[in-house]
PDB file of C-alpha atoms in Angstrom:
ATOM      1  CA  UNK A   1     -44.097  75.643  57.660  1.00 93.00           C
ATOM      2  CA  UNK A   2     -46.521  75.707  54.773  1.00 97.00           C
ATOM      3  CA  UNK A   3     -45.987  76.910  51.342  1.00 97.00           C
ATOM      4  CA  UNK A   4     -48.052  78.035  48.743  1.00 97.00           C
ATOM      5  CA  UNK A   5     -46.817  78.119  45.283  1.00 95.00           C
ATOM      6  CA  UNK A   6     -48.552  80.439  42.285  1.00 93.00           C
ATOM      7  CA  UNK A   7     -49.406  79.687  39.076  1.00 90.00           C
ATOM      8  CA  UNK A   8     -53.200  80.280  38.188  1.00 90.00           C
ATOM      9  CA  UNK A   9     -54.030  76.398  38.843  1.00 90.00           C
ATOM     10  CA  UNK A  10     -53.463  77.605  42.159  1.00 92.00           C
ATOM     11  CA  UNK A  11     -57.426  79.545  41.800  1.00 92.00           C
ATOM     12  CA  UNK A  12     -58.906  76.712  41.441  1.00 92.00           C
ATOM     13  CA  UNK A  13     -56.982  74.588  43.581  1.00 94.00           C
ATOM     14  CA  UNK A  14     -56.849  76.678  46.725  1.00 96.00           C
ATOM     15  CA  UNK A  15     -60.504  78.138  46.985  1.00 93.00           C
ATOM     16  CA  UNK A  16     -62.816  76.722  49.032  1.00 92.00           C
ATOM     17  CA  UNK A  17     -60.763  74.063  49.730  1.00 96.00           C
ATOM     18  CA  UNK A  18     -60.706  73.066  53.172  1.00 97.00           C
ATOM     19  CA  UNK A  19     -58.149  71.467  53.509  1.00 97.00           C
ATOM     20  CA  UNK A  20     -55.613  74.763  52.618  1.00 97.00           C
ATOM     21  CA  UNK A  21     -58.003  77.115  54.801  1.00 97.00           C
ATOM     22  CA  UNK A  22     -57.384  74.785  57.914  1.00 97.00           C
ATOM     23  CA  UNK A  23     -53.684  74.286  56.997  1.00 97.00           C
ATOM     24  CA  UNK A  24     -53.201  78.034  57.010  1.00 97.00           C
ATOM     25  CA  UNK A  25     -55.175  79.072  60.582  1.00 97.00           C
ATOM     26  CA  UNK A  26     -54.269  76.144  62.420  1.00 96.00           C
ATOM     27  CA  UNK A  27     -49.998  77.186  60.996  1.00 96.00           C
ATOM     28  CA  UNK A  28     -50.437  80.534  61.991  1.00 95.00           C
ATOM     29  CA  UNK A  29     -52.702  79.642  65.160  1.00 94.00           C
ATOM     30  CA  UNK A  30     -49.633  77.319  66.487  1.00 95.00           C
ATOM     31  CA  UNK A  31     -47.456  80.829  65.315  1.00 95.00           C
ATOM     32  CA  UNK A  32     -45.999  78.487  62.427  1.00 97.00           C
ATOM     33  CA  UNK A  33     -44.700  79.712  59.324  1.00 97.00           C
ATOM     34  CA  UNK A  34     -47.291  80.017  56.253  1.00 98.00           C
ATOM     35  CA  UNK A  35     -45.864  81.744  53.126  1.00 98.00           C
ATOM     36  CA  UNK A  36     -47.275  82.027  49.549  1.00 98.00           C
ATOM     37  CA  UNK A  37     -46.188  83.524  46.326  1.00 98.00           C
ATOM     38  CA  UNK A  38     -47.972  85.036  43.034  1.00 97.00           C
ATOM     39  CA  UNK A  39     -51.270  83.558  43.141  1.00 96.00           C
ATOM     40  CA  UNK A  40     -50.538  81.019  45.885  1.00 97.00           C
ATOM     41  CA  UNK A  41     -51.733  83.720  47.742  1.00 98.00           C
ATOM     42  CA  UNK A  42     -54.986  82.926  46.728  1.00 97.00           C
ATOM     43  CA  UNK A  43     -55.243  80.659  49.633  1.00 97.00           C
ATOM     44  CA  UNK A  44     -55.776  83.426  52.136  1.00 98.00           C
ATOM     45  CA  UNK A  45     -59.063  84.759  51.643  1.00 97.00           C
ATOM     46  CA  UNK A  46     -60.787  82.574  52.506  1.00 96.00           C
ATOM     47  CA  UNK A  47     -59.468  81.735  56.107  1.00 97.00           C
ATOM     48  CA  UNK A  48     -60.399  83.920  59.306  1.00 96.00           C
ATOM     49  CA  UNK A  49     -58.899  85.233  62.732  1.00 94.00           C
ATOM     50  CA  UNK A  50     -59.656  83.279  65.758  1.00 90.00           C
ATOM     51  CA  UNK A  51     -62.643  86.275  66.767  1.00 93.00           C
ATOM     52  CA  UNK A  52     -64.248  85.504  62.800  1.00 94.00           C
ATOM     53  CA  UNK A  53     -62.491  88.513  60.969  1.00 97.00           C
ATOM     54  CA  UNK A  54     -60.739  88.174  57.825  1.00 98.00           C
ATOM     55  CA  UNK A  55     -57.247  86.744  58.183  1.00 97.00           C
ATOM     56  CA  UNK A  56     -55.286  89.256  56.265  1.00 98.00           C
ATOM     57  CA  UNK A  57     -57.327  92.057  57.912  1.00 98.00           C
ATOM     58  CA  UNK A  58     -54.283  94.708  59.057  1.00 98.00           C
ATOM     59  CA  UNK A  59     -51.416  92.332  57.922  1.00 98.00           C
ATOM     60  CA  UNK A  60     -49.319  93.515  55.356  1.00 98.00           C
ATOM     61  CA  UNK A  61     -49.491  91.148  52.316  1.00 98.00           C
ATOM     62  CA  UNK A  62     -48.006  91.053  48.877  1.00 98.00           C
ATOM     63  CA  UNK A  63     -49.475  89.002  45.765  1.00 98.00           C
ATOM     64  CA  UNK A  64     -50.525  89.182  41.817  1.00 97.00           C
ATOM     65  CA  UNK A  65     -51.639  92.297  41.190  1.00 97.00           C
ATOM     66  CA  UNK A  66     -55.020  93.857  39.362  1.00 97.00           C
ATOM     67  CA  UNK A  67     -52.560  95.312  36.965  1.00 97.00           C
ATOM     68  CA  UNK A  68     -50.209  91.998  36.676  1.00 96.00           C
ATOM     69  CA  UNK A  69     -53.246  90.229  35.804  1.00 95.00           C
ATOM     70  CA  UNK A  70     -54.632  92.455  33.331  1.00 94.00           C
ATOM     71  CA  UNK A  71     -51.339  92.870  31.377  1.00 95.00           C
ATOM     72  CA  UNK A  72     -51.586  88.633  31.280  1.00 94.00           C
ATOM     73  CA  UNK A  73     -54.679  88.941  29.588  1.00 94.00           C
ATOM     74  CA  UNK A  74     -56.873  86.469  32.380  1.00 88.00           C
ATOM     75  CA  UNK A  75     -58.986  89.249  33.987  1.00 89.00           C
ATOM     76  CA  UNK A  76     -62.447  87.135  33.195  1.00 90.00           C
ATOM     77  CA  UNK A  77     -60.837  84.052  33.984  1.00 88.00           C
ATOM     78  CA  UNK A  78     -59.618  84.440  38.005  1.00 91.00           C
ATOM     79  CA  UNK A  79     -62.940  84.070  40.598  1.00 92.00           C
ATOM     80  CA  UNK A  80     -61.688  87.562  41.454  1.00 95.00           C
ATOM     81  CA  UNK A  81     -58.881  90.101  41.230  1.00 96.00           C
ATOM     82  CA  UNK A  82     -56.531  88.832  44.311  1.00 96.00           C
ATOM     83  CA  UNK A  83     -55.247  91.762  45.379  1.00 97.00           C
ATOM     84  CA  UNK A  84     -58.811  93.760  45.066  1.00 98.00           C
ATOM     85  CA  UNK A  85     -60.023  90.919  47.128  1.00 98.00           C
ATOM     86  CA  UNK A  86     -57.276  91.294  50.026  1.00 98.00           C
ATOM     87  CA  UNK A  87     -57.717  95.457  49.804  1.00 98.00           C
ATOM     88  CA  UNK A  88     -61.338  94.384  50.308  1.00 98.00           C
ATOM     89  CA  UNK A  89     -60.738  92.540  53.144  1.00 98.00           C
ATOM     90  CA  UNK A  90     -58.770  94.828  55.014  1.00 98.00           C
ATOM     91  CA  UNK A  91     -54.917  93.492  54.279  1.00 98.00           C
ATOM     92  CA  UNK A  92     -52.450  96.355  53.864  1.00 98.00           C
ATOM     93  CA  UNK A  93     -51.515  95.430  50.442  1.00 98.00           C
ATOM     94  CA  UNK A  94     -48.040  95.965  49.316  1.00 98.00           C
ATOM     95  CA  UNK A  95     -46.868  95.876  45.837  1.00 98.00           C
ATOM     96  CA  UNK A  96     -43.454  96.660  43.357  1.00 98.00           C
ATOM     97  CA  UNK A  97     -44.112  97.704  39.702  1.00 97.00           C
ATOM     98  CA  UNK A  98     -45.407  95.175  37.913  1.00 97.00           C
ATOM     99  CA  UNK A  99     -42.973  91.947  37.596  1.00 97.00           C
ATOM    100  CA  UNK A 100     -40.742  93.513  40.118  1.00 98.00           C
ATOM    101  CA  UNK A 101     -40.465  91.590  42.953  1.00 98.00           C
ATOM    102  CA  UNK A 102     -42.117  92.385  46.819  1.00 97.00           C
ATOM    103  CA  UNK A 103     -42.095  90.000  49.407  1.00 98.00           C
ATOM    104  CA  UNK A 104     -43.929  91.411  52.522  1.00 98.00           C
ATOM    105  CA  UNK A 105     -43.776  89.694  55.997  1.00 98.00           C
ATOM    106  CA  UNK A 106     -46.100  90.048  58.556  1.00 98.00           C
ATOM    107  CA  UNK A 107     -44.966  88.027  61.737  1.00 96.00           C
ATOM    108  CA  UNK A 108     -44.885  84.342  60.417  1.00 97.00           C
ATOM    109  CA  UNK A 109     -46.849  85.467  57.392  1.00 98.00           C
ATOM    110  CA  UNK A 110     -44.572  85.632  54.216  1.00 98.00           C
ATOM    111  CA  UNK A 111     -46.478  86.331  50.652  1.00 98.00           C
ATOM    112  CA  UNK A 112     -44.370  87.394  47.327  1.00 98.00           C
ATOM    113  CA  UNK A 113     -46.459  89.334  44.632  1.00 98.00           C
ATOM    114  CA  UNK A 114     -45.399  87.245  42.113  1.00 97.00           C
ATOM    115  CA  UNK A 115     -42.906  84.524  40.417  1.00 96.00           C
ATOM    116  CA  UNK A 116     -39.931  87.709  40.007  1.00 97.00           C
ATOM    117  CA  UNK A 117     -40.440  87.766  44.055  1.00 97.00           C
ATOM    118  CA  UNK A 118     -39.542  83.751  44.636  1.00 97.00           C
ATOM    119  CA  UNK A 119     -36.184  83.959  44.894  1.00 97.00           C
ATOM    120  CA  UNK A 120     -36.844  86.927  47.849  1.00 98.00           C
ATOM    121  CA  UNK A 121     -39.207  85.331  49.322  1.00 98.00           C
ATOM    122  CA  UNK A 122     -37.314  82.148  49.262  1.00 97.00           C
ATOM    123  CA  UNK A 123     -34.647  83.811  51.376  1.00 97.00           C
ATOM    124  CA  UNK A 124     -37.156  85.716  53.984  1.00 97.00           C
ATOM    125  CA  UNK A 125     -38.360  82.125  54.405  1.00 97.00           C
ATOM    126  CA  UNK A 126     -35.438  80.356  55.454  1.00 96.00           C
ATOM    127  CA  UNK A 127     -34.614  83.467  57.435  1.00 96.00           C
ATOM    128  CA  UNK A 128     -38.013  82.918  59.241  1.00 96.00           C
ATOM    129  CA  UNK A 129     -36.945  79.121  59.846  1.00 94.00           C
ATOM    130  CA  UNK A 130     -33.300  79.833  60.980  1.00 92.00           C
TER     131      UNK A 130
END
């Protein structure tokens, strides 16, 4: 299993970074466990389906919101609004009120929208590896 953690080191930390964008498709490829939380989710855009598409594209996913990041204040400092950027890329974005907690899974696919959805996501995890 791999696990992404938030916190907004994780933009600069986990884009373009190949290292996390093979991690992630060669988890899921081998239909191991990748899950992510707040902005660890972050790490998903950039990787791609075996045929080129988007990874995300038709897989439910939960992360920081437009809204969550807005009320923070850090708008102009993010590369780009995470869950805009998932919407964008097809992912069937799921989401609580802001800091409520949603954990979405999506076969071995587990992403939290933010830290309120750790503990959740936490559990669906060790669910997943039970």
């Amino acid at each position: 299993a791999v696990f992404f953690c938030g916190g907004h080191g994780a933009v600069v930390d986990f884009i373009d970074n190949t290292a996390v964008k093979s991690a992630v498709e060669t988890s899921l490829a081998s239909d191991k466990l990748v899950a992510a939380v707040c902005h660890g989710v972050i790490a998903l855009p950039q990787c791609e389906k075996v045929d080129g598409e988007p990874l995300v594209k038709g897989l439910k996913v939960s992360a920081f919101t437009d809204v969550e990041e807005e009320m923070v204040q850090l708008t102009n400092m993010v590369p780009f609004l995470l869950e805009s950027k998932l919407r964008e890329q097809g992912a069937v974005f799921e989401s609580a009120d802001p800091w409520h907690p949603s954990v979405s899974v999506d076969g071995k696919l587990l992403t939290g929208q933010n830290p309120q959805s750790s503990g959740d996501l936490a559990d669906k995890v060790i669910e997943a590896l039970s």
